[in-house]
Short mmCIF file of C-alpha atoms and ligand atoms in Angstrom, two decimals:
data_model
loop_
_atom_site.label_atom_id
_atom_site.label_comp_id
_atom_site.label_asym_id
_atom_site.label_seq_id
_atom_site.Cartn_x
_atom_site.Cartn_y
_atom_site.Cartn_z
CA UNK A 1 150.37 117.43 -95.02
CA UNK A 2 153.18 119.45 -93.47
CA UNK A 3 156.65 117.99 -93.82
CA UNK A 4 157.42 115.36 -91.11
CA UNK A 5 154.05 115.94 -89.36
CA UNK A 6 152.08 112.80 -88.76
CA UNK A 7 149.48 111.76 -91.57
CA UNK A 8 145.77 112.51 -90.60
CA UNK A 9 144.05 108.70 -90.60
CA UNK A 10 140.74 107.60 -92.04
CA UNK A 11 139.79 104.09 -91.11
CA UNK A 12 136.70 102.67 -92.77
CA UNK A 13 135.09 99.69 -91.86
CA UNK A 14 136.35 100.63 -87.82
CA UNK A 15 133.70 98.09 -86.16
CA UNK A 16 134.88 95.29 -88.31
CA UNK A 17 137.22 92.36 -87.43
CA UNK A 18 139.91 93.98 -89.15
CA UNK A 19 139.32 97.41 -88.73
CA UNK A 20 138.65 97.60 -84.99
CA UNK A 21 142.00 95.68 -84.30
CA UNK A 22 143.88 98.26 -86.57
CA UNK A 23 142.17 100.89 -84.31
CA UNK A 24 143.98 99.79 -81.31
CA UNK A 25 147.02 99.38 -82.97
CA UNK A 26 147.21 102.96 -84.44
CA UNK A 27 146.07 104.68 -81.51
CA UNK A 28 149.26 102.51 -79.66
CA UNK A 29 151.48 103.68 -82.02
CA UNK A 30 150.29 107.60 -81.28
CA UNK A 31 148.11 108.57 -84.90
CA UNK A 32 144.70 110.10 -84.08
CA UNK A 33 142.73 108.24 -86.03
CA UNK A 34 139.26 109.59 -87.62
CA UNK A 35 136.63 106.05 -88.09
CA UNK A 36 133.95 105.94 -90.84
CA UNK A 37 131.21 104.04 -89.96
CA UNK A 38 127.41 103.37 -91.11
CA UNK A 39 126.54 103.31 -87.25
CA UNK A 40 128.65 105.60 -85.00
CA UNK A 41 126.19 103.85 -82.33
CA UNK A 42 127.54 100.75 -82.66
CA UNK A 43 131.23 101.33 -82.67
CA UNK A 44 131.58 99.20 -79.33
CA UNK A 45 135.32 99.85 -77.96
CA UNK A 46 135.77 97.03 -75.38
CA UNK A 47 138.58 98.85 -73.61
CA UNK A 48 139.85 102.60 -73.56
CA UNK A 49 142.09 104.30 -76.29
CA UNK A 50 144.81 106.79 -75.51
CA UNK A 51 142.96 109.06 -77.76
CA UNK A 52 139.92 109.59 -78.54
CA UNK A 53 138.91 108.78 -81.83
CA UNK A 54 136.79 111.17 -84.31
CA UNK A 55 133.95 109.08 -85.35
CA UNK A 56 132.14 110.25 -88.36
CA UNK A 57 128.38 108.57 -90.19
CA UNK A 58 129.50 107.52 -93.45
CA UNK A 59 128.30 105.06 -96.24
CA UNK A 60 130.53 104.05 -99.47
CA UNK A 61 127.06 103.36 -101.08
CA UNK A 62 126.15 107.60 -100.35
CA UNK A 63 128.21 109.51 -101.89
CA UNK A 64 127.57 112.51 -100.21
CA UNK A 65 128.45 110.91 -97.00
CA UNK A 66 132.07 110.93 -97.97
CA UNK A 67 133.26 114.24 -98.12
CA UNK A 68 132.91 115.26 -94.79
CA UNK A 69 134.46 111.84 -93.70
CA UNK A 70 137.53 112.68 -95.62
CA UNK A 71 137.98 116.35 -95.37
CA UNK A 72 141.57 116.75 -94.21
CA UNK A 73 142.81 113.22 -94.54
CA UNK A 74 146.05 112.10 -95.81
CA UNK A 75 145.81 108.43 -95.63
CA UNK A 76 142.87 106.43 -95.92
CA UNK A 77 142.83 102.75 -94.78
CA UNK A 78 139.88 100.59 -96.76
CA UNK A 79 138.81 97.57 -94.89
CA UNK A 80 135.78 97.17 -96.25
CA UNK A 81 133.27 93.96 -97.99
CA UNK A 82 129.73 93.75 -99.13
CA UNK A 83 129.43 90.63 -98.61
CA UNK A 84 126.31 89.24 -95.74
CA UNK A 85 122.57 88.71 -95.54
CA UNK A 86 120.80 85.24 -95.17
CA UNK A 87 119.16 85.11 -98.73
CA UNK A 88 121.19 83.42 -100.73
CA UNK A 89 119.21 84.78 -104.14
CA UNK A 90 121.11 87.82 -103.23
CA UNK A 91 124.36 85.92 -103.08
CA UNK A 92 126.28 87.85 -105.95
CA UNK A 93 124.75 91.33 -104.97
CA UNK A 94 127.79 92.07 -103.27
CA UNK A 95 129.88 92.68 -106.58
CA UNK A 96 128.03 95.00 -107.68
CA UNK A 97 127.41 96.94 -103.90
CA UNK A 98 131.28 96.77 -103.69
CA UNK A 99 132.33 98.11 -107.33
CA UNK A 100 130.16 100.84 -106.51
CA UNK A 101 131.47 101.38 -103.28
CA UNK A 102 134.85 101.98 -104.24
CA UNK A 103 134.33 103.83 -107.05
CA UNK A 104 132.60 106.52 -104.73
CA UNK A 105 135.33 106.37 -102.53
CA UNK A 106 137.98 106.44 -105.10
CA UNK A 107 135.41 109.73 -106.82
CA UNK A 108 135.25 111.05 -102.80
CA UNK A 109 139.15 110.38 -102.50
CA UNK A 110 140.50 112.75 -105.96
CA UNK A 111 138.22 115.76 -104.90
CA UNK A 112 139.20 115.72 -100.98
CA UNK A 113 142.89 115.86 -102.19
CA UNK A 114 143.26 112.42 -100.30
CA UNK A 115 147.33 111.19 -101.21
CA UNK A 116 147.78 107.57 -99.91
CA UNK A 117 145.54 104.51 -99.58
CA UNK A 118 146.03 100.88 -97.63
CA UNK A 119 143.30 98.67 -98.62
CA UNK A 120 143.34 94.68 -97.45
CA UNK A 121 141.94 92.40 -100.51
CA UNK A 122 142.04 88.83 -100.81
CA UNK A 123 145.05 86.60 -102.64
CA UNK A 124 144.13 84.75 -105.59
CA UNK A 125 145.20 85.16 -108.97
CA UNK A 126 142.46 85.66 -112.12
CA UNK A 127 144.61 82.38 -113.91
CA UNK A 128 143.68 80.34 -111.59
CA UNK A 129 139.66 80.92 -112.66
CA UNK A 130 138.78 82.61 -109.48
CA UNK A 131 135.49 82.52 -107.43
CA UNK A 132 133.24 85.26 -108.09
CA UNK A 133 134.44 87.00 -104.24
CA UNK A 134 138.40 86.76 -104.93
CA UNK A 135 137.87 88.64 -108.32
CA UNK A 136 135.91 91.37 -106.70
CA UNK A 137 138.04 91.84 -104.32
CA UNK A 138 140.74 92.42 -107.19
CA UNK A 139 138.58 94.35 -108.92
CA UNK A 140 138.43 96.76 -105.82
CA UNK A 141 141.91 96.66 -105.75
CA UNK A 142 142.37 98.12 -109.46
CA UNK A 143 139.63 100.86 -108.65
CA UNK A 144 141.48 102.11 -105.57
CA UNK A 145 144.19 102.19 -107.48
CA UNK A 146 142.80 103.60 -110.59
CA UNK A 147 142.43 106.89 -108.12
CA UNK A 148 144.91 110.15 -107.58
CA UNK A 149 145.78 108.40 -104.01
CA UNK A 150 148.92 106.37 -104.35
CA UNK A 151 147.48 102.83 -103.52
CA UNK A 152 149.04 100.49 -101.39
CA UNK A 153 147.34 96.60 -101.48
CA UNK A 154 147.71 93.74 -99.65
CA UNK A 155 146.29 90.52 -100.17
CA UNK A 156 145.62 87.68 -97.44
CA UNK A 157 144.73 84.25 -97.65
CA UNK A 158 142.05 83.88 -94.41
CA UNK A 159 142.97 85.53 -91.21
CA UNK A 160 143.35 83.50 -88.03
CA UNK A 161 141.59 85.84 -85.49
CA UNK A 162 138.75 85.48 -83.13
CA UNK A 163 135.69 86.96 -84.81
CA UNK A 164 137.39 86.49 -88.65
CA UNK A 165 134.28 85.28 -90.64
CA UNK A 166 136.84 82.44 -92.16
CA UNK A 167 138.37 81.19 -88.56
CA UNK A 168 134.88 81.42 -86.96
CA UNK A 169 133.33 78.90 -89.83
CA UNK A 170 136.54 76.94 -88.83
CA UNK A 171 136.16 77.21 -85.21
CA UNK A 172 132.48 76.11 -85.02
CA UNK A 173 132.85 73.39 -87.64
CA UNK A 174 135.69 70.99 -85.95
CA UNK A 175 134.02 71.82 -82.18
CA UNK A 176 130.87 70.54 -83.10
CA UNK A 177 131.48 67.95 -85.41
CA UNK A 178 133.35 64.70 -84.98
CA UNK A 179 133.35 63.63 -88.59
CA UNK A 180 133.61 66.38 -91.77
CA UNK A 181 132.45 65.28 -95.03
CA UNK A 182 133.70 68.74 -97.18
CA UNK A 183 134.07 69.14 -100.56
CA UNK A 184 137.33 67.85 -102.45
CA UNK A 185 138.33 72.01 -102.21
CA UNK A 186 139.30 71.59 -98.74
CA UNK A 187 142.78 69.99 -100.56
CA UNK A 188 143.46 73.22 -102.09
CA UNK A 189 146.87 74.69 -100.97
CA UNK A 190 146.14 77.97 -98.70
CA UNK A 191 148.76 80.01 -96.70
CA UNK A 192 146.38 81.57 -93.64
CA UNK A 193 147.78 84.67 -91.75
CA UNK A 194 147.57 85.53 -88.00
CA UNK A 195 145.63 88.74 -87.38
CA UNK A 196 148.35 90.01 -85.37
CA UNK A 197 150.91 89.99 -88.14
CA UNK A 198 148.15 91.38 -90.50
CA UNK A 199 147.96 94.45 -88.37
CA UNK A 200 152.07 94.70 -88.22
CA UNK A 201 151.64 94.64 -92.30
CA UNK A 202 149.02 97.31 -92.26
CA UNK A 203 150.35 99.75 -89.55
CA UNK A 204 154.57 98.89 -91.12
CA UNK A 205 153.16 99.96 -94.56
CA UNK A 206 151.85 103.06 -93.14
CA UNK A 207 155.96 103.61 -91.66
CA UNK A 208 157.33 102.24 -94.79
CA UNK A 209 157.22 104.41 -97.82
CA UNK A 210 158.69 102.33 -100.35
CA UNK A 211 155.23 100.24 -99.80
CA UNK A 212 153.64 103.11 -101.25
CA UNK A 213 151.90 102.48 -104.95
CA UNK A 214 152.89 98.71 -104.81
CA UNK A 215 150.55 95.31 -104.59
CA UNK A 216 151.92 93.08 -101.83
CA UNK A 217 150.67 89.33 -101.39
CA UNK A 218 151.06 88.60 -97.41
CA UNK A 219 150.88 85.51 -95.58
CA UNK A 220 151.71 83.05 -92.66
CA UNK A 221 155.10 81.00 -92.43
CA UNK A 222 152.74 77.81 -93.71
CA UNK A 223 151.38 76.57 -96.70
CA UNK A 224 148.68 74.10 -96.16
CA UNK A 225 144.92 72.43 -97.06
CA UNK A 226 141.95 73.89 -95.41
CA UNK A 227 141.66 70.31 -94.22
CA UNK A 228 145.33 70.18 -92.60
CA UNK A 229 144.63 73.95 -90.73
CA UNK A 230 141.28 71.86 -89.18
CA UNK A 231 143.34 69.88 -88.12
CA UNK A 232 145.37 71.96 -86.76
CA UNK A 233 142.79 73.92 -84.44
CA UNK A 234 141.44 70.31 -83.60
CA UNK A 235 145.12 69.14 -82.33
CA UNK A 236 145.21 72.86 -80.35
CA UNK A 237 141.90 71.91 -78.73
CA UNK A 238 142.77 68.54 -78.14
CA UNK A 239 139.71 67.21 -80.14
CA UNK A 240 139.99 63.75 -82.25
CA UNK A 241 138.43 64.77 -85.55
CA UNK A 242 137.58 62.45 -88.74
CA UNK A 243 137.46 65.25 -92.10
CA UNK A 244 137.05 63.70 -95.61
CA UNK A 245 137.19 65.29 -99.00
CA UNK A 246 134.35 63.92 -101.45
CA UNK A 247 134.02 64.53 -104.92
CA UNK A 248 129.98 65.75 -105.00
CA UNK A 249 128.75 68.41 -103.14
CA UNK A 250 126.11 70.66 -103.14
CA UNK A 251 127.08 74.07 -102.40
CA UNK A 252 123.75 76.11 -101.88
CA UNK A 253 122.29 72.69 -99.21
CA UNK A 254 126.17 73.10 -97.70
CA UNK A 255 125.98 76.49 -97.39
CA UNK A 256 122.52 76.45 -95.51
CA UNK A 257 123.90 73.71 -93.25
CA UNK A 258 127.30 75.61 -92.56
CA UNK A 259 125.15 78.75 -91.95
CA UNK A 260 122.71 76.29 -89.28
CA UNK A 261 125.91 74.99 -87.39
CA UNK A 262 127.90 78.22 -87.40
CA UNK A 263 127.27 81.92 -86.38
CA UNK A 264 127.94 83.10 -89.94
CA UNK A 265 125.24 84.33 -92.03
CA UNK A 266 124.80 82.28 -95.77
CA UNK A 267 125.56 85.55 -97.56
CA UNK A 268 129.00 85.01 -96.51
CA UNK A 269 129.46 81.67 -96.34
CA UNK A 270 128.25 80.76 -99.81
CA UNK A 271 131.30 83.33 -101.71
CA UNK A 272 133.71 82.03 -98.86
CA UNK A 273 133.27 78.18 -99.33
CA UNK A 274 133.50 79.11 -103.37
CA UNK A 275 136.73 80.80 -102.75
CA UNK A 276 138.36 77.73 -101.70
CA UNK A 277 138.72 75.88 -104.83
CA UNK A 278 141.28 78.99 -105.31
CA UNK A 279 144.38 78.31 -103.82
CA UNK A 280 145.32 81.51 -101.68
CA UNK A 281 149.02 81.21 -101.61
CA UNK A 282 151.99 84.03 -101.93
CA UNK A 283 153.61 84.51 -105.35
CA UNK A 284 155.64 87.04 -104.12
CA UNK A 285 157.35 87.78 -100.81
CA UNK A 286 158.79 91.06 -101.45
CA UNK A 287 157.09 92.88 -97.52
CA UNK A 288 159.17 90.49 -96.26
CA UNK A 289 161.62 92.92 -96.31
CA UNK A 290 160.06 95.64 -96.44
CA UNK A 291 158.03 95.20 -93.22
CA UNK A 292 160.31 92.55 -91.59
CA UNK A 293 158.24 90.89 -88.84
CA UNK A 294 157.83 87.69 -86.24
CA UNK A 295 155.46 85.74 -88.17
CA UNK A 296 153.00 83.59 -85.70
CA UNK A 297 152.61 80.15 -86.56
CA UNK A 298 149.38 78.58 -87.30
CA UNK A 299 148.80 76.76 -84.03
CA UNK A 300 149.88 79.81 -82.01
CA UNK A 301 147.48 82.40 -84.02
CA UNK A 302 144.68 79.58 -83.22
CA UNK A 303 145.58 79.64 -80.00
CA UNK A 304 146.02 82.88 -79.63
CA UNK A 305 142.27 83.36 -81.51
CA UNK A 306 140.87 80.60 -78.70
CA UNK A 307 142.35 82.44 -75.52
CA UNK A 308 141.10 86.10 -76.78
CA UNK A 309 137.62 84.29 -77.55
CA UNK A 310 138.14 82.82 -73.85
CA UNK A 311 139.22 85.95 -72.06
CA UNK A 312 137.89 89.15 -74.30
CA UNK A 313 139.87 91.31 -76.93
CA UNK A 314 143.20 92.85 -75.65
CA UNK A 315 143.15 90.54 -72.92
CA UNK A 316 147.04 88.97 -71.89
CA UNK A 317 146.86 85.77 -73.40
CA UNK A 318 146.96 82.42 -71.64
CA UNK A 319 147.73 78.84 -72.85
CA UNK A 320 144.34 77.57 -71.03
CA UNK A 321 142.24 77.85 -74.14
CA UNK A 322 145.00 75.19 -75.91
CA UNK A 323 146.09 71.84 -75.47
CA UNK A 324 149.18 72.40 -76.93
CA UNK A 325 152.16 70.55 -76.08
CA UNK A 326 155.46 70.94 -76.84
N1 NAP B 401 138.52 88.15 -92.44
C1 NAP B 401 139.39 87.53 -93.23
O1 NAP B 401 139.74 86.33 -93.01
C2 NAP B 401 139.96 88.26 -94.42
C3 NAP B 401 140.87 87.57 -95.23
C4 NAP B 401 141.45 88.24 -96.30
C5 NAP B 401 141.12 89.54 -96.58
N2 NAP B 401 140.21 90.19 -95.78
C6 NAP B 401 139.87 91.58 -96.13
O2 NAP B 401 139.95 92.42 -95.01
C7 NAP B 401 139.03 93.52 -95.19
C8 NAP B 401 138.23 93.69 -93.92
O3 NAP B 401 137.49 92.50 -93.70
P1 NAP B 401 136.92 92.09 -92.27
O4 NAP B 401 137.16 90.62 -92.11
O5 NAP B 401 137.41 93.02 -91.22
O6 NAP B 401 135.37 92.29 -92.52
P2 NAP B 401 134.18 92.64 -91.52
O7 NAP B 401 134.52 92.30 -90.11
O8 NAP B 401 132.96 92.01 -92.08
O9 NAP B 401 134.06 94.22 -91.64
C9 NAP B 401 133.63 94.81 -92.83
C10 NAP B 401 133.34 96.25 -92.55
O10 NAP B 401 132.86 96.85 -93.76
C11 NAP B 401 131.92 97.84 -93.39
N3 NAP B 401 131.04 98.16 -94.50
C12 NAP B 401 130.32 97.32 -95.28
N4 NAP B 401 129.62 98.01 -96.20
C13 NAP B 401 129.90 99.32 -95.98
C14 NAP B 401 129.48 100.53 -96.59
N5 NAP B 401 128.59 100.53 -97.61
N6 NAP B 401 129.96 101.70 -96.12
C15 NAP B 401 130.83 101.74 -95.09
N7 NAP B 401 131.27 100.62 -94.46
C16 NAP B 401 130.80 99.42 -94.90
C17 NAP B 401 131.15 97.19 -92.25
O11 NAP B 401 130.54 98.21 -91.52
P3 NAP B 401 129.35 97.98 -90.49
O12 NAP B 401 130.03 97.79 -89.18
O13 NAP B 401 128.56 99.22 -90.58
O14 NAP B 401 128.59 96.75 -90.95
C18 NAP B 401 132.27 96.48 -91.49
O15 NAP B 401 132.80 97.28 -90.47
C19 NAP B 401 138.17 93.18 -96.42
O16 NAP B 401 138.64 93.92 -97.52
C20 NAP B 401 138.43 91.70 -96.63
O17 NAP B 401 138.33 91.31 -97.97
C21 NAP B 401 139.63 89.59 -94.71
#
């Protein structure tokens, strides 16, 4: 890269929840961006960019997909999971698809000449016997890192965005049902992010170049149970909800039935719900300054989710989607 010219972009996973956001955002801010996608078909852009994004075929699982896709690149964004499918006797197949994934990318990365990385991974630390998602999602994290690329991770507690896998199993759960029996997990301590400040993390880190090489935990200004941020989105909605911890539950019949009341498939639901006997809070709060920021509290991001789901993505938002009151 020539001295103060701007880096050359690679975004992978560019139709996801993340990754489509951080689209917008970059293309705001003036980078050209290049996306990586399986499907360049299915890259759906709701609403014009300022400039047109490269859009290249690529697959982490085919390696010889990647070189093209980063040919030229200086940064690389990685906002990528495995994780999906409806059979739940496939349900740990996604540590394996991801460890191989990065390690192509990370192979991909040292030969293109690729020099910095961003990936988004998941808080949770190993002590605290971690579910079988959170520790691949660390384990990515090392691999990236392990790579020429100086590395740059962040790691989020769930995301409070419309279309978030983790706020749409939220979402569907309190509308439609008046009384929650969960497992005893939904007491575990969590510290949930809204999207927007996840994209002011990932696009400041790119401006910031002391974030460079470094693991950063991010989250929201709250730290609270699973069961007190349902009751949060039921207060925004104005709903009266009942939800009650109990002791025994069966996690592959819960799974089916989350999977039957909500739009998420079981192959993400199942690592998910095991994730949340992890508590998913910051041990360190160093961005703060690094990337200082407006951090959205937890009944503004939901509301803010509800009125996008309302009105479409990028829309102005209103407060017609809340009940909110001051
Ligand atoms: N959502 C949350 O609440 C949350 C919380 C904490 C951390 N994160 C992290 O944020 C990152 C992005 O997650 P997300 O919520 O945006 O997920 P997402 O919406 O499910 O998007 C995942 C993306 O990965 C792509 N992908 C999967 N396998 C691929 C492969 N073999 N080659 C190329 N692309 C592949 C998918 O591409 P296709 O479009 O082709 O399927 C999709 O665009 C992940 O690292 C996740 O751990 C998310």
């Amino acid at each position: 890269m020539k001295p103060n010219s701007p880096p050359r972009i690679l975004l992978t996973g560019a139709n996801g929840f993340i990754g489509k956001r951080l689209l917008y955002r970059l293309d705001a801010m003036g980078y050209s961006v290049r996306c990586m996608v399986r499907s360049p078909e299915k890259l759906n852009l709701a609403f014009p960019l300022e400039n047109e994004p490269e859009v290249v075929a690529g697959d982490l699982l085919d390696p010889a997909s990647l070189k093209n896709a980063l040919h030229g690149i200086d940064t690389a964004y990685y906002l990528v999971h495995s994780m999906g499918g409806k059979n739940l006797r496939e349900r740990k197949a996604f540590e394996e698809r991801d460890r191989v994934a990065a390690r192509n990318f990370v192979n991909a990365a040292d030969q293109s000449g690729l020099s910095r990385l961003i990936y988004l991974g998941g808080l949770g630390e190993a002590t605290d016997n971690i579910s079988p998602h959170l520790s691949s999602r660390q384990e990515v994290g090392k691999i990236l890192a392990s790579g020429n690329a100086a590395a740059t991770i962040l790691r989020a507690a769930v995301i409070i965005g419309a279309g978030g896998a983790g706020f749409e199993i939220m979402r569907y759960l309190v509308e439609r049902l008046p009384v929650m029996l969960c497992p005893k997990w939904i007491y575990t301590q969590s510290q949930p992010i809204a999207v927007e400040n996840v994209l002011d993390y990932l696009a400041g880190c790119l401006k910031t170049p002391e974030t460079t090489g470094a693991t950063f935990d991010i989250g929201g200004p709250e730290v609270l149970s699973y069961a007190d941020l349902m009751r949060k989105y039921a207060r925004v909605r104005g709903l009266k909800r009942y939800i009650i911890g109990v002791p025994f539950f069966n996690m592959i019949l819960s799974t089916y039935w989350v999977a039957l009341i909500t739009p998420v498939p079981s192959g993400i639901v199942f690592p998910l719900a095991e994730g949340l006997r992890t508590p998913a809070v910051c041990r360190e709060k160093r961005i703060i300054d690094l990337v200082p920021l407006q951090l959205v509290d937890m009944e503004q991001a939901i509301c803010n989710a509800l009125a996008e789901e309302e009105n479409g993505p990028g829309q102005l938002i209103s407060q017609q989607a809340c009940f909110l009151s001051e």
